[in-house]
Tab-separated table of C-alpha atoms in Angstrom:
chain	number	residue	atom	x	y	z
A	126	MET	CA	4.398	25.399	46.109
A	127	ALA	CA	3.430	27.590	43.182
A	128	VAL	CA	1.636	25.804	40.385
A	129	ASP	CA	2.784	26.537	36.853
A	130	ARG	CA	-0.649	27.076	35.326
A	131	LYS	CA	0.705	27.412	31.812
A	132	GLN	CA	2.375	24.003	32.088
A	133	LEU	CA	-0.821	22.492	33.520
A	134	ILE	CA	-2.757	23.863	30.540
A	135	LEU	CA	-0.201	22.490	28.070
A	136	GLU	CA	-0.270	19.041	29.698
A	137	ALA	CA	-4.078	19.037	29.759
A	138	ALA	CA	-4.263	20.084	26.114
A	139	LYS	CA	-1.707	17.450	25.138
A	140	LYS	CA	-3.784	14.814	26.927
A	141	SER	CA	-7.020	16.001	25.299
A	142	PHE	CA	-5.441	16.190	21.820
A	143	SER	CA	-4.057	12.658	22.355
A	144	LEU	CA	-7.420	11.246	23.417
A	145	PHE	CA	-9.904	13.146	21.269
A	146	GLY	CA	-7.839	14.769	18.534
A	147	TYR	CA	-7.286	18.425	17.863
A	148	LYS	CA	-10.616	19.135	16.210
A	149	ALA	CA	-12.708	17.496	18.955
A	150	THR	CA	-10.828	19.162	21.805
A	151	THR	CA	-12.527	22.201	23.300
A	152	MET	CA	-11.145	24.896	25.543
A	153	ASP	CA	-13.711	23.764	28.141
A	154	GLN	CA	-12.176	20.257	28.127
A	155	VAL	CA	-8.685	21.676	28.493
A	156	ALA	CA	-9.785	23.918	31.377
A	157	LYS	CA	-11.450	20.998	33.132
A	158	LEU	CA	-8.432	18.694	32.682
A	159	ALA	CA	-6.064	21.441	33.862
A	160	ASN	CA	-8.362	22.296	36.760
A	161	VAL	CA	-8.323	25.991	35.834
A	162	GLY	CA	-10.962	28.418	34.684
A	163	LYS	CA	-11.379	28.819	30.939
A	164	GLY	CA	-10.363	32.479	31.275
A	165	THR	CA	-7.010	31.395	32.719
A	166	ILE	CA	-6.220	29.635	29.439
A	167	TYR	CA	-6.714	32.894	27.548
A	168	THR	CA	-4.192	34.675	29.767
A	169	PHE	CA	-1.536	32.412	28.227
A	170	PHE	CA	-2.898	31.492	24.797
A	171	LYS	CA	-5.038	33.271	22.199
A	172	ASN	CA	-6.602	30.063	20.921
A	173	LYS	CA	-6.365	26.293	20.609
A	174	GLU	CA	-4.031	26.574	17.616
A	175	GLU	CA	-1.498	28.518	19.681
A	176	ILE	CA	-1.587	25.790	22.343
A	177	LEU	CA	-0.997	23.115	19.691
A	178	ASP	CA	1.856	25.163	18.255
A	179	GLU	CA	3.642	25.314	21.609
A	180	ILE	CA	3.141	21.596	22.224
A	181	VAL	CA	4.533	20.754	18.784
A	182	THR	CA	7.540	23.037	19.285
A	183	SER	CA	8.370	21.007	22.390
A	184	LEU	CA	7.719	17.750	20.525
A	185	ILE	CA	10.133	18.732	17.735
A	186	LYS	CA	12.782	19.592	20.326
A	187	ASP	CA	12.305	16.145	21.917
A	188	MET	CA	12.535	14.470	18.509
A	189	LYS	CA	15.786	16.281	17.739
A	190	THR	CA	17.224	15.129	21.063
A	191	GLU	CA	16.252	11.531	20.207
A	192	ALA	CA	17.841	11.831	16.763
A	193	GLU	CA	21.060	13.204	18.225
A	194	LYS	CA	21.217	10.267	20.648
A	195	ALA	CA	21.010	7.867	17.699
A	196	VAL	CA	24.074	9.286	15.928
A	197	ASP	CA	27.344	7.517	16.648
A	198	PRO	CA	30.405	9.265	15.158
A	199	ASN	CA	32.154	5.882	14.898
A	200	LEU	CA	29.528	4.533	12.490
A	201	SER	CA	29.125	5.093	8.771
A	202	PHE	CA	26.654	7.523	7.255
A	203	GLU	CA	24.502	4.591	6.152
A	204	GLU	CA	24.302	3.163	9.668
A	205	ASN	CA	23.691	6.556	11.272
A	206	ILE	CA	20.948	7.651	8.879
A	207	HIS	CA	19.198	4.322	9.449
A	208	ARG	CA	19.505	4.715	13.236
A	209	VAL	CA	18.183	8.293	13.122
A	210	LEU	CA	15.205	7.432	10.932
A	211	LEU	CA	14.250	4.405	12.997
A	212	ARG	CA	14.569	6.355	16.243
A	213	LEU	CA	12.415	9.213	14.934
A	214	LEU	CA	9.746	6.928	13.541
A	215	GLU	CA	9.688	4.824	16.716
A	216	PHE	CA	9.357	8.058	18.695
A	217	ARG	CA	6.432	9.074	16.524
A	218	LYS	CA	4.869	5.628	16.770
A	219	SER	CA	5.163	5.498	20.567
A	220	HIS	CA	3.776	8.945	21.361
A	221	GLN	CA	0.010	8.944	21.555
A	222	LEU	CA	-0.198	12.608	20.513
A	223	THR	CA	1.653	12.098	17.251
A	224	ILE	CA	-0.357	8.960	16.514
A	225	LYS	CA	-3.626	10.844	17.033
A	226	LEU	CA	-2.494	13.858	14.999
A	227	PHE	CA	-1.401	11.727	12.040
A	228	GLN	CA	-4.671	9.799	12.237
A	229	GLU	CA	-6.706	13.029	12.322
A	230	GLU	CA	-4.769	14.501	9.428
A	231	LYS	CA	-5.446	11.417	7.286
A	232	GLU	CA	-9.108	11.012	8.283
A	233	LEU	CA	-10.298	14.605	8.671
A	234	GLY	CA	-7.651	16.714	6.986
A	235	THR	CA	-7.865	19.327	9.755
A	236	ARG	CA	-5.898	22.322	8.454
A	237	ALA	CA	-4.127	23.153	11.739
A	238	VAL	CA	-3.114	19.506	12.143
A	239	SER	CA	-1.870	19.289	8.534
A	240	ASP	CA	0.254	22.393	9.154
A	241	VAL	CA	1.716	20.854	12.307
A	242	ILE	CA	2.551	17.576	10.574
A	243	GLN	CA	4.281	19.475	7.771
A	244	ARG	CA	6.255	21.359	10.415
A	245	VAL	CA	7.334	18.115	12.109
A	246	GLU	CA	8.358	16.543	8.788
A	247	LYS	CA	10.256	19.706	7.809
A	248	ALA	CA	12.167	19.597	11.097
A	249	VAL	CA	13.108	15.957	10.486
A	250	ILE	CA	14.141	16.673	6.890
A	251	ASP	CA	16.207	19.700	7.960
A	252	TYR	CA	18.001	17.587	10.561
A	253	MET	CA	18.678	14.779	8.078
A	254	LYS	CA	19.783	17.297	5.451
A	255	GLY	CA	22.640	18.281	7.764
A	256	ILE	CA	23.746	14.670	8.215
A	257	ILE	CA	23.595	14.100	4.461
A	258	GLN	CA	25.585	17.252	3.674
A	259	GLU	CA	28.284	16.205	6.171
A	260	ALA	CA	28.515	12.793	4.474
A	261	VAL	CA	28.853	14.488	1.059
A	262	ASP	CA	31.554	16.812	2.432
A	263	ARG	CA	33.488	13.804	3.818
A	264	GLY	CA	33.228	12.054	0.453
A	265	GLU	CA	31.265	9.210	2.055
A	266	ILE	CA	28.370	9.549	-0.407
A	267	LYS	CA	27.954	11.030	-3.880
A	268	GLU	CA	27.155	14.682	-4.443
A	269	CYS	CA	23.365	15.104	-4.177
A	270	ASN	CA	20.689	17.561	-3.169
A	271	PRO	CA	20.615	16.922	0.607
A	272	GLU	CA	17.082	18.225	1.079
A	273	ILE	CA	15.539	16.087	-1.674
A	274	THR	CA	17.557	13.085	-0.509
A	275	ALA	CA	16.375	13.581	3.079
A	276	PHE	CA	12.784	13.894	1.863
A	277	VAL	CA	12.968	10.690	-0.205
A	278	MET	CA	14.662	8.770	2.615
A	279	LEU	CA	12.061	9.879	5.159
A	280	LYS	CA	9.147	9.082	2.872
A	281	THR	CA	10.627	5.646	2.114
A	282	TYR	CA	10.872	4.863	5.817
A	283	ILE	CA	7.330	6.098	6.424
A	284	ALA	CA	6.087	3.930	3.571
A	285	LEU	CA	7.911	0.835	4.848
A	286	ILE	CA	6.894	1.293	8.461
A	287	PHE	CA	3.393	2.749	8.333
A	288	ASP	CA	1.910	2.424	4.875
A	289	TRP	CA	3.047	-1.152	4.245
A	290	GLU	CA	1.509	-2.287	7.550
A	291	LYS	CA	-1.974	-1.226	6.457
A	292	GLN	CA	-2.200	-4.279	4.170
A	293	HIS	CA	0.732	-6.489	5.222
A	294	PRO	CA	2.463	-7.794	8.327
A	295	PRO	CA	5.082	-5.389	9.743
A	296	ILE	CA	8.573	-5.543	8.292
A	297	GLU	CA	11.312	-6.288	10.830
A	298	LYS	CA	13.939	-3.591	11.467
A	299	GLU	CA	16.694	-5.736	9.961
A	300	GLU	CA	14.680	-6.194	6.749
A	301	ILE	CA	13.990	-2.457	6.568
A	302	SER	CA	17.716	-1.867	6.939
A	303	LYS	CA	18.458	-4.313	4.087
A	304	LEU	CA	15.836	-2.720	1.832
A	305	PHE	CA	17.115	0.762	2.594
A	306	ARG	CA	20.679	-0.311	1.820
A	307	LEU	CA	19.529	-1.903	-1.448
A	308	TYR	CA	17.486	1.097	-2.636
A	309	PHE	CA	19.789	3.904	-1.537
A	310	PHE	CA	23.312	2.544	-1.376
A	311	GLU	CA	23.566	-0.424	-3.712
A	312	GLY	CA	20.853	0.274	-6.285
A	313	LEU	CA	18.744	-2.244	-8.127
A	314	GLY	CA	20.937	-2.450	-11.216
A	315	LYS	CA	23.196	-5.452	-11.786
């Protein structure tokens, strides 16, 4: 059976990035984990950044698949956007690689990692922008800038799920749903 060396390298790099972070991962570690010579890596990739880029491209594709699974055409925009955001953030929370990358970006500010995180967030915002525009077109929500709205919705979810938990107990999904409905669909005014 032929071994797909490129795939072995990608899996090894993903494992190393997940365990040690991007900055601390070396090509020697990746070669050792993949059980290939270091030179073999360079037949497929110019550098570590190119490996990370390919891994993240696959990650974004997986995230989009998860988001699409969350959408139910029989539900309202409000319910679907909540389902998509929760699914994407749970995906991010449950994948060791994304956890490590977000941690590294916050703690070390590694440029390549910051670029990757921006790329992931842009992909999520672009996906949500489409859902928002469809809801506007159907008259289900008011006319708005779909990209800004997607950005604000995503950042609100991130704040409620990740940032809040740094100093407080986690908020249950149902409570997040209520807060989201209050802030985005009902408003705080009386």
